[in-house]
Amino acid sequence: MRESDLVVVLLSADRGRVETIARGARKSRRRFPGGLPVGARGEAEVRPGRGALGNLERFEFTRDNSAIGKDLKRFGFVSYLCEITDQLVSGHGIEEAIYDALDDALDEVLGQDPDPETLRSYELKLLDHLGLLPSLSSCCACGVEVEVAPAQGVAYDIPRGGVLCPEHAGRAATRLDPSVLVVTRALRTASAPGVLSNAPLTVRRGVRDLCLQVVRQHLVRPLKSAEFFAQIARDRRSVAVGCG
Ligand SMILES: [Zn+2]
């Protein structure tokens, strides 16, 4: 590879995940008029290359991507959505539903104030389409419906496959706040927009931690976009300190 080349991973509706090399991408304004930023959506021309890497000959934007550069938060959201898709989707034969879900999530992040609900909702859809979503309703050991409102919380075990009935939980089982489970279920079925945004902070954090725990199980390398979120959190803290 030369310094002006870029490795570009595409997610297409008809061919799934396609790894390509864009030769001279950093220099060619003719073949790549808008560059090749993360989250770019458009039409790609790919020719067979050597081995698994195709040759990306041309890429033209079909959607306006300019909002991504407006703030670090939006950039972090877009990077995260693309990065988890890149890591979790491995084969060529992906469902078109994943392509559509990512497309919708990018629309939301670019078109309005970025809302973490978009991230959680997309994580659940992605995991669901890939068959990686833990069981949120029935015991992952025996299949009986798990009651949502036990006072001590709902037992769950992500590596084992999801929530657990009292019989299979055991005393040492990790417990989930029932509200977190209720909101996660509602998010998954997309039955109530705003269900996460309007939830109390502890519930929002609980849902985030639950989703991230599942996503992390399937990562093949650390997320680069995680650094953006850490940076945003640091900036916020320093502003708060600055204001006394
Ligand atoms: Zn059970």
PDB file of C-alpha atoms and ligand atoms in Angstrom:
ATOM      1  CA  MET A   1       0.000   0.000   0.000  1.00  0.00           C
ATOM      2  CA  ARG A   2       1.057   3.536  -0.658  1.00  0.00           C
ATOM      3  CA  GLU A   3       0.482   6.454   1.632  1.00  0.00           C
ATOM      4  CA  SER A   4      -2.284   7.830  -0.600  1.00  0.00           C
ATOM      5  CA  ASP A   5      -4.220   4.518  -0.509  1.00  0.00           C
ATOM      6  CA  LEU A   6      -7.056   3.816   1.907  1.00  0.00           C
ATOM      7  CA  VAL A   7      -8.679   0.579   3.034  1.00  0.00           C
ATOM      8  CA  VAL A   8     -12.427   1.206   2.905  1.00  0.00           C
ATOM      9  CA  VAL A   9     -15.102  -1.126   4.283  1.00  0.00           C
ATOM     10  CA  LEU A  10     -18.468  -0.798   2.571  1.00  0.00           C
ATOM     11  CA  LEU A  11     -21.836  -2.063   3.698  1.00  0.00           C
ATOM     12  CA  SER A  12     -24.077  -2.600   0.699  1.00  0.00           C
ATOM     13  CA  ALA A  13     -27.730  -3.576   0.468  1.00  0.00           C
ATOM     14  CA  ASP A  14     -27.116  -6.338  -2.078  1.00  0.00           C
ATOM     15  CA  ARG A  15     -23.564  -7.611  -1.392  1.00  0.00           C
ATOM     16  CA  GLY A  16     -23.280  -7.135   2.351  1.00  0.00           C
ATOM     17  CA  ARG A  17     -19.919  -6.178   3.792  1.00  0.00           C
ATOM     18  CA  VAL A  18     -17.259  -5.510   1.162  1.00  0.00           C
ATOM     19  CA  GLU A  19     -13.615  -4.734   1.941  1.00  0.00           C
ATOM     20  CA  THR A  20     -11.886  -2.601  -0.640  1.00  0.00           C
ATOM     21  CA  ILE A  21      -8.748  -0.641  -1.283  1.00  0.00           C
ATOM     22  CA  ALA A  22      -9.109   2.853  -2.699  1.00  0.00           C
ATOM     23  CA  ARG A  23      -5.876   3.537  -4.539  1.00  0.00           C
ATOM     24  CA  GLY A  24      -4.732   7.132  -4.485  1.00  0.00           C
ATOM     25  CA  ALA A  25      -7.851   8.041  -2.466  1.00  0.00           C
ATOM     26  CA  ARG A  26      -6.138  10.788  -0.521  1.00  0.00           C
ATOM     27  CA  LYS A  27      -5.226  12.527  -3.786  1.00  0.00           C
ATOM     28  CA  SER A  28      -8.026  11.827  -6.274  1.00  0.00           C
ATOM     29  CA  ARG A  29     -10.797  14.446  -6.205  1.00  0.00           C
ATOM     30  CA  ARG A  30     -12.127  13.128  -9.506  1.00  0.00           C
ATOM     31  CA  ARG A  31     -12.830   9.550  -8.348  1.00  0.00           C
ATOM     32  CA  PHE A  32     -13.689  10.516  -4.767  1.00  0.00           C
ATOM     33  CA  PRO A  33     -15.204  14.004  -4.979  1.00  0.00           C
ATOM     34  CA  GLY A  34     -16.296  14.178  -1.333  1.00  0.00           C
ATOM     35  CA  GLY A  35     -13.429  12.125   0.066  1.00  0.00           C
ATOM     36  CA  LEU A  36     -14.192   8.911   1.973  1.00  0.00           C
ATOM     37  CA  PRO A  37     -15.249   9.965   5.472  1.00  0.00           C
ATOM     38  CA  VAL A  38     -16.757   7.532   7.959  1.00  0.00           C
ATOM     39  CA  GLY A  39     -20.531   7.173   7.550  1.00  0.00           C
ATOM     40  CA  ALA A  40     -20.519   8.410   3.944  1.00  0.00           C
ATOM     41  CA  ARG A  41     -23.489   7.107   1.952  1.00  0.00           C
ATOM     42  CA  GLY A  42     -23.523   6.895  -1.778  1.00  0.00           C
ATOM     43  CA  GLU A  43     -22.837   4.807  -4.863  1.00  0.00           C
ATOM     44  CA  ALA A  44     -19.645   2.809  -5.084  1.00  0.00           C
ATOM     45  CA  GLU A  45     -17.994   1.179  -8.070  1.00  0.00           C
ATOM     46  CA  VAL A  46     -15.928  -1.840  -7.046  1.00  0.00           C
ATOM     47  CA  ARG A  47     -13.821  -4.069  -9.322  1.00  0.00           C
ATOM     48  CA  PRO A  48     -12.373  -7.424  -8.323  1.00  0.00           C
ATOM     49  CA  GLY A  49      -8.895  -7.007  -6.897  1.00  0.00           C
ATOM     50  CA  ARG A  50      -6.214  -9.339  -5.597  1.00  0.00           C
ATOM     51  CA  GLY A  51      -7.375 -11.681  -2.874  1.00  0.00           C
ATOM     52  CA  ALA A  52     -10.275 -10.583  -0.721  1.00  0.00           C
ATOM     53  CA  LEU A  53      -9.826  -6.836  -1.239  1.00  0.00           C
ATOM     54  CA  GLY A  54     -11.838  -5.285  -4.073  1.00  0.00           C
ATOM     55  CA  ASN A  55     -10.667  -2.151  -5.844  1.00  0.00           C
ATOM     56  CA  LEU A  56     -12.800   0.854  -5.031  1.00  0.00           C
ATOM     57  CA  GLU A  57     -12.770   2.779  -8.284  1.00  0.00           C
ATOM     58  CA  ARG A  58     -15.196   5.535  -7.512  1.00  0.00           C
ATOM     59  CA  PHE A  59     -17.491   6.772  -4.752  1.00  0.00           C
ATOM     60  CA  GLU A  60     -20.149   9.414  -5.127  1.00  0.00           C
ATOM     61  CA  PHE A  61     -22.273  10.770  -2.305  1.00  0.00           C
ATOM     62  CA  THR A  62     -26.033  10.394  -2.657  1.00  0.00           C
ATOM     63  CA  ARG A  63     -26.696  11.842   0.816  1.00  0.00           C
ATOM     64  CA  ASP A  64     -25.496  15.023   2.403  1.00  0.00           C
ATOM     65  CA  ASN A  65     -22.933  14.078   5.011  1.00  0.00           C
ATOM     66  CA  SER A  66     -21.790  17.583   5.974  1.00  0.00           C
ATOM     67  CA  ALA A  67     -23.534  17.619   9.379  1.00  0.00           C
ATOM     68  CA  ILE A  68     -21.040  15.023  10.635  1.00  0.00           C
ATOM     69  CA  GLY A  69     -18.279  17.626  10.835  1.00  0.00           C
ATOM     70  CA  LYS A  70     -20.303  20.044  12.964  1.00  0.00           C
ATOM     71  CA  ASP A  71     -19.508  18.577  16.345  1.00  0.00           C
ATOM     72  CA  LEU A  72     -17.484  15.887  18.019  1.00  0.00           C
ATOM     73  CA  LYS A  73     -20.539  14.205  19.512  1.00  0.00           C
ATOM     74  CA  ARG A  74     -22.181  13.622  16.136  1.00  0.00           C
ATOM     75  CA  PHE A  75     -18.891  12.378  14.711  1.00  0.00           C
ATOM     76  CA  GLY A  76     -18.536  10.000  17.664  1.00  0.00           C
ATOM     77  CA  PHE A  77     -22.070   8.646  17.160  1.00  0.00           C
ATOM     78  CA  VAL A  78     -21.565   8.049  13.424  1.00  0.00           C
ATOM     79  CA  SER A  79     -18.165   6.426  14.013  1.00  0.00           C
ATOM     80  CA  TYR A  80     -19.618   4.175  16.680  1.00  0.00           C
ATOM     81  CA  LEU A  81     -22.563   3.029  14.530  1.00  0.00           C
ATOM     82  CA  CYS A  82     -20.240   2.195  11.640  1.00  0.00           C
ATOM     83  CA  GLU A  83     -17.601   0.593  13.820  1.00  0.00           C
ATOM     84  CA  ILE A  84     -19.884  -1.867  15.603  1.00  0.00           C
ATOM     85  CA  THR A  85     -21.432  -2.795  12.245  1.00  0.00           C
ATOM     86  CA  ASP A  86     -17.965  -3.342  10.789  1.00  0.00           C
ATOM     87  CA  GLN A  87     -16.967  -5.583  13.691  1.00  0.00           C
ATOM     88  CA  LEU A  88     -20.174  -7.552  14.166  1.00  0.00           C
ATOM     89  CA  VAL A  89     -21.134  -8.122  10.535  1.00  0.00           C
ATOM     90  CA  SER A  90     -18.625 -10.559   9.121  1.00  0.00           C
ATOM     91  CA  GLY A  91     -19.972 -12.385   6.092  1.00  0.00           C
ATOM     92  CA  HIS A  92     -21.228 -11.251   2.716  1.00  0.00           C
ATOM     93  CA  GLY A  93     -24.781 -12.457   3.133  1.00  0.00           C
ATOM     94  CA  ILE A  94     -26.174  -9.874   5.512  1.00  0.00           C
ATOM     95  CA  GLU A  95     -29.818  -9.135   5.765  1.00  0.00           C
ATOM     96  CA  GLU A  96     -30.921  -6.015   3.980  1.00  0.00           C
ATOM     97  CA  ALA A  97     -32.605  -5.145   7.279  1.00  0.00           C
ATOM     98  CA  ILE A  98     -29.197  -4.300   8.798  1.00  0.00           C
ATOM     99  CA  TYR A  99     -28.398  -2.000   5.899  1.00  0.00           C
ATOM    100  CA  ASP A 100     -31.770  -0.254   6.336  1.00  0.00           C
ATOM    101  CA  ALA A 101     -31.376  -0.020  10.117  1.00  0.00           C
ATOM    102  CA  LEU A 102     -27.928   1.601   9.786  1.00  0.00           C
ATOM    103  CA  ASP A 103     -29.214   3.955   7.104  1.00  0.00           C
ATOM    104  CA  ASP A 104     -32.081   5.059   9.393  1.00  0.00           C
ATOM    105  CA  ALA A 105     -29.778   5.445  12.405  1.00  0.00           C
ATOM    106  CA  LEU A 106     -27.384   7.649  10.394  1.00  0.00           C
ATOM    107  CA  ASP A 107     -30.350   9.763   9.236  1.00  0.00           C
ATOM    108  CA  GLU A 108     -31.361  10.301  12.849  1.00  0.00           C
ATOM    109  CA  VAL A 109     -27.884  11.218  14.053  1.00  0.00           C
ATOM    110  CA  LEU A 110     -27.245  13.606  11.165  1.00  0.00           C
ATOM    111  CA  GLY A 111     -30.739  15.100  11.026  1.00  0.00           C
ATOM    112  CA  GLN A 112     -31.357  15.968  14.670  1.00  0.00           C
ATOM    113  CA  ASP A 113     -29.602  16.460  17.969  1.00  0.00           C
ATOM    114  CA  PRO A 114     -27.788  13.117  18.456  1.00  0.00           C
ATOM    115  CA  ASP A 115     -29.728  11.027  20.963  1.00  0.00           C
ATOM    116  CA  PRO A 116     -28.229   7.946  22.684  1.00  0.00           C
ATOM    117  CA  GLU A 117     -31.607   6.251  22.091  1.00  0.00           C
ATOM    118  CA  THR A 118     -30.569   5.954  18.433  1.00  0.00           C
ATOM    119  CA  LEU A 119     -27.440   4.048  19.445  1.00  0.00           C
ATOM    120  CA  ARG A 120     -29.229   1.679  21.844  1.00  0.00           C
ATOM    121  CA  SER A 121     -32.043   1.043  19.405  1.00  0.00           C
ATOM    122  CA  TYR A 122     -29.579   0.270  16.598  1.00  0.00           C
ATOM    123  CA  GLU A 123     -27.474  -2.012  18.809  1.00  0.00           C
ATOM    124  CA  LEU A 124     -30.574  -4.056  19.628  1.00  0.00           C
ATOM    125  CA  LYS A 125     -31.648  -4.259  15.966  1.00  0.00           C
ATOM    126  CA  LEU A 126     -28.168  -5.247  14.829  1.00  0.00           C
ATOM    127  CA  LEU A 127     -27.835  -7.934  17.518  1.00  0.00           C
ATOM    128  CA  ASP A 128     -31.333  -9.185  16.772  1.00  0.00           C
ATOM    129  CA  HIS A 129     -30.741  -9.499  13.003  1.00  0.00           C
ATOM    130  CA  LEU A 130     -27.452 -11.301  13.620  1.00  0.00           C
ATOM    131  CA  GLY A 131     -29.098 -13.701  16.077  1.00  0.00           C
ATOM    132  CA  LEU A 132     -26.908 -12.410  18.919  1.00  0.00           C
ATOM    133  CA  LEU A 133     -29.562 -10.755  21.083  1.00  0.00           C
ATOM    134  CA  PRO A 134     -29.847 -12.337  24.540  1.00  0.00           C
ATOM    135  CA  SER A 135     -33.238 -13.519  25.684  1.00  0.00           C
ATOM    136  CA  LEU A 136     -35.100 -10.626  27.340  1.00  0.00           C
ATOM    137  CA  SER A 137     -38.346 -12.416  28.207  1.00  0.00           C
ATOM    138  CA  SER A 138     -37.947 -16.149  28.699  1.00  0.00           C
ATOM    139  CA  CYS A 139     -35.400 -17.949  30.840  1.00  0.00           C
ATOM    140  CA  CYS A 140     -32.323 -18.722  28.731  1.00  0.00           C
ATOM    141  CA  ALA A 141     -31.963 -22.093  30.484  1.00  0.00           C
ATOM    142  CA  CYS A 142     -35.512 -23.502  30.371  1.00  0.00           C
ATOM    143  CA  GLY A 143     -37.620 -21.107  28.305  1.00  0.00           C
ATOM    144  CA  VAL A 144     -40.294 -20.220  30.868  1.00  0.00           C
ATOM    145  CA  GLU A 145     -41.523 -16.630  30.879  1.00  0.00           C
ATOM    146  CA  VAL A 146     -39.603 -14.590  33.463  1.00  0.00           C
ATOM    147  CA  GLU A 147     -41.600 -12.322  35.730  1.00  0.00           C
ATOM    148  CA  VAL A 148     -40.484  -8.702  35.319  1.00  0.00           C
ATOM    149  CA  ALA A 149     -41.297  -7.296  38.716  1.00  0.00           C
ATOM    150  CA  PRO A 150     -39.541  -9.327  41.400  1.00  0.00           C
ATOM    151  CA  ALA A 151     -38.442  -6.947  44.129  1.00  0.00           C
ATOM    152  CA  GLN A 152     -34.852  -8.191  44.098  1.00  0.00           C
ATOM    153  CA  GLY A 153     -34.456  -7.558  40.355  1.00  0.00           C
ATOM    154  CA  VAL A 154     -34.392  -9.881  37.359  1.00  0.00           C
ATOM    155  CA  ALA A 155     -31.554 -12.388  37.294  1.00  0.00           C
ATOM    156  CA  TYR A 156     -29.534 -12.476  34.091  1.00  0.00           C
ATOM    157  CA  ASP A 157     -26.365 -13.888  32.655  1.00  0.00           C
ATOM    158  CA  ILE A 158     -25.267 -12.469  29.291  1.00  0.00           C
ATOM    159  CA  PRO A 159     -22.659 -15.124  28.401  1.00  0.00           C
ATOM    160  CA  ARG A 160     -25.243 -17.784  29.225  1.00  0.00           C
ATOM    161  CA  GLY A 161     -27.848 -16.163  26.997  1.00  0.00           C
ATOM    162  CA  GLY A 162     -30.099 -13.697  28.845  1.00  0.00           C
ATOM    163  CA  VAL A 163     -32.576 -13.523  31.721  1.00  0.00           C
ATOM    164  CA  LEU A 164     -33.050 -16.413  34.146  1.00  0.00           C
ATOM    165  CA  CYS A 165     -36.066 -17.794  36.001  1.00  0.00           C
ATOM    166  CA  PRO A 166     -35.797 -18.108  39.829  1.00  0.00           C
ATOM    167  CA  GLU A 167     -35.102 -21.815  39.505  1.00  0.00           C
ATOM    168  CA  HIS A 168     -32.076 -21.338  37.245  1.00  0.00           C
ATOM    169  CA  ALA A 169     -30.803 -18.054  38.659  1.00  0.00           C
ATOM    170  CA  GLY A 170     -28.934 -19.310  41.692  1.00  0.00           C
ATOM    171  CA  ARG A 171     -28.169 -17.028  44.603  1.00  0.00           C
ATOM    172  CA  ALA A 172     -25.083 -15.426  43.107  1.00  0.00           C
ATOM    173  CA  ALA A 173     -26.816 -14.327  39.870  1.00  0.00           C
ATOM    174  CA  THR A 174     -26.384 -10.727  38.728  1.00  0.00           C
ATOM    175  CA  ARG A 175     -29.622  -8.744  39.043  1.00  0.00           C
ATOM    176  CA  LEU A 176     -31.064  -6.270  36.591  1.00  0.00           C
ATOM    177  CA  ASP A 177     -33.283  -3.335  37.563  1.00  0.00           C
ATOM    178  CA  PRO A 178     -36.751  -4.380  36.246  1.00  0.00           C
ATOM    179  CA  SER A 179     -37.248  -0.881  34.716  1.00  0.00           C
ATOM    180  CA  VAL A 180     -34.086  -1.385  32.663  1.00  0.00           C
ATOM    181  CA  LEU A 181     -35.504  -4.616  31.278  1.00  0.00           C
ATOM    182  CA  VAL A 182     -38.895  -3.052  30.528  1.00  0.00           C
ATOM    183  CA  VAL A 183     -37.320  -0.114  28.670  1.00  0.00           C
ATOM    184  CA  THR A 184     -34.920  -2.400  26.761  1.00  0.00           C
ATOM    185  CA  ARG A 185     -37.832  -4.552  25.620  1.00  0.00           C
ATOM    186  CA  ALA A 186     -39.793  -1.494  24.504  1.00  0.00           C
ATOM    187  CA  LEU A 187     -36.746  -0.210  22.608  1.00  0.00           C
ATOM    188  CA  ARG A 188     -36.320  -3.536  20.888  1.00  0.00           C
ATOM    189  CA  THR A 189     -39.874  -3.581  19.592  1.00  0.00           C
ATOM    190  CA  ALA A 190     -39.669   0.146  18.786  1.00  0.00           C
ATOM    191  CA  SER A 191     -43.127   0.412  20.321  1.00  0.00           C
ATOM    192  CA  ALA A 192     -42.597   3.740  22.090  1.00  0.00           C
ATOM    193  CA  PRO A 193     -40.249   6.366  20.601  1.00  0.00           C
ATOM    194  CA  GLY A 194     -38.633   8.415  23.356  1.00  0.00           C
ATOM    195  CA  VAL A 195     -38.962   5.560  25.846  1.00  0.00           C
ATOM    196  CA  LEU A 196     -35.245   5.780  26.650  1.00  0.00           C
ATOM    197  CA  SER A 197     -34.770   9.549  26.296  1.00  0.00           C
ATOM    198  CA  ASN A 198     -37.585  10.153  28.793  1.00  0.00           C
ATOM    199  CA  ALA A 199     -36.414   7.520  31.280  1.00  0.00           C
ATOM    200  CA  PRO A 200     -34.576   8.441  34.519  1.00  0.00           C
ATOM    201  CA  LEU A 201     -30.794   8.660  34.322  1.00  0.00           C
ATOM    202  CA  THR A 202     -30.237   5.398  36.238  1.00  0.00           C
ATOM    203  CA  VAL A 203     -32.428   3.530  33.745  1.00  0.00           C
ATOM    204  CA  ARG A 204     -30.695   5.131  30.753  1.00  0.00           C
ATOM    205  CA  ARG A 205     -27.331   4.103  32.169  1.00  0.00           C
ATOM    206  CA  GLY A 206     -28.618   0.613  32.952  1.00  0.00           C
ATOM    207  CA  VAL A 207     -29.826   0.115  29.382  1.00  0.00           C
ATOM    208  CA  ARG A 208     -26.538   1.457  28.033  1.00  0.00           C
ATOM    209  CA  ASP A 209     -24.493  -0.876  30.229  1.00  0.00           C
ATOM    210  CA  LEU A 210     -26.646  -3.861  29.284  1.00  0.00           C
ATOM    211  CA  CYS A 211     -26.391  -3.167  25.536  1.00  0.00           C
ATOM    212  CA  LEU A 212     -22.659  -2.479  25.706  1.00  0.00           C
ATOM    213  CA  GLN A 213     -22.054  -5.656  27.661  1.00  0.00           C
ATOM    214  CA  VAL A 214     -23.668  -7.665  24.873  1.00  0.00           C
ATOM    215  CA  VAL A 215     -21.939  -5.731  22.071  1.00  0.00           C
ATOM    216  CA  ARG A 216     -18.521  -6.100  23.763  1.00  0.00           C
ATOM    217  CA  GLN A 217     -18.898  -9.858  23.839  1.00  0.00           C
ATOM    218  CA  HIS A 218     -18.757  -9.886  20.051  1.00  0.00           C
ATOM    219  CA  LEU A 219     -16.040  -7.317  19.384  1.00  0.00           C
ATOM    220  CA  VAL A 220     -12.867  -8.526  17.736  1.00  0.00           C
ATOM    221  CA  ARG A 221     -10.790  -5.458  18.728  1.00  0.00           C
ATOM    222  CA  PRO A 222     -11.244  -2.364  20.944  1.00  0.00           C
ATOM    223  CA  LEU A 223     -13.518   0.365  19.566  1.00  0.00           C
ATOM    224  CA  LYS A 224     -11.741   3.491  18.359  1.00  0.00           C
ATOM    225  CA  SER A 225     -14.922   5.536  18.750  1.00  0.00           C
ATOM    226  CA  ALA A 226     -14.939   4.756  22.485  1.00  0.00           C
ATOM    227  CA  GLU A 227     -12.151   7.333  22.751  1.00  0.00           C
ATOM    228  CA  PHE A 228     -14.481  10.054  21.378  1.00  0.00           C
ATOM    229  CA  PHE A 229     -17.077   9.321  24.039  1.00  0.00           C
ATOM    230  CA  ALA A 230     -14.384   9.455  26.719  1.00  0.00           C
ATOM    231  CA  GLN A 231     -13.211  12.803  25.306  1.00  0.00           C
ATOM    232  CA  ILE A 232     -16.767  14.199  25.299  1.00  0.00           C
ATOM    233  CA  ALA A 233     -17.216  13.098  28.930  1.00  0.00           C
ATOM    234  CA  ARG A 234     -13.872  14.730  29.887  1.00  0.00           C
ATOM    235  CA  ASP A 235     -14.853  17.977  28.126  1.00  0.00           C
ATOM    236  CA  ARG A 236     -18.181  18.033  29.953  1.00  0.00           C
ATOM    237  CA  ARG A 237     -16.504  17.464  33.300  1.00  0.00           C
ATOM    238  CA  SER A 238     -13.955  20.198  32.705  1.00  0.00           C
ATOM    239  CA  VAL A 239     -16.752  22.629  31.734  1.00  0.00           C
ATOM    240  CA  ALA A 240     -18.630  21.735  34.920  1.00  0.00           C
ATOM    241  CA  VAL A 241     -15.473  22.281  36.980  1.00  0.00           C
ATOM    242  CA  GLY A 242     -14.802  25.562  35.160  1.00  0.00           C
ATOM    243  CA  CYS A 243     -18.269  26.833  36.059  1.00  0.00           C
ATOM    244  CA  GLY A 244     -17.672  25.997  39.693  1.00  0.00           C
TER     245      GLY A 244
HETATM  246 ZN    ZN B   1     -35.317 -21.455  33.861  1.00  0.00          ZN
END
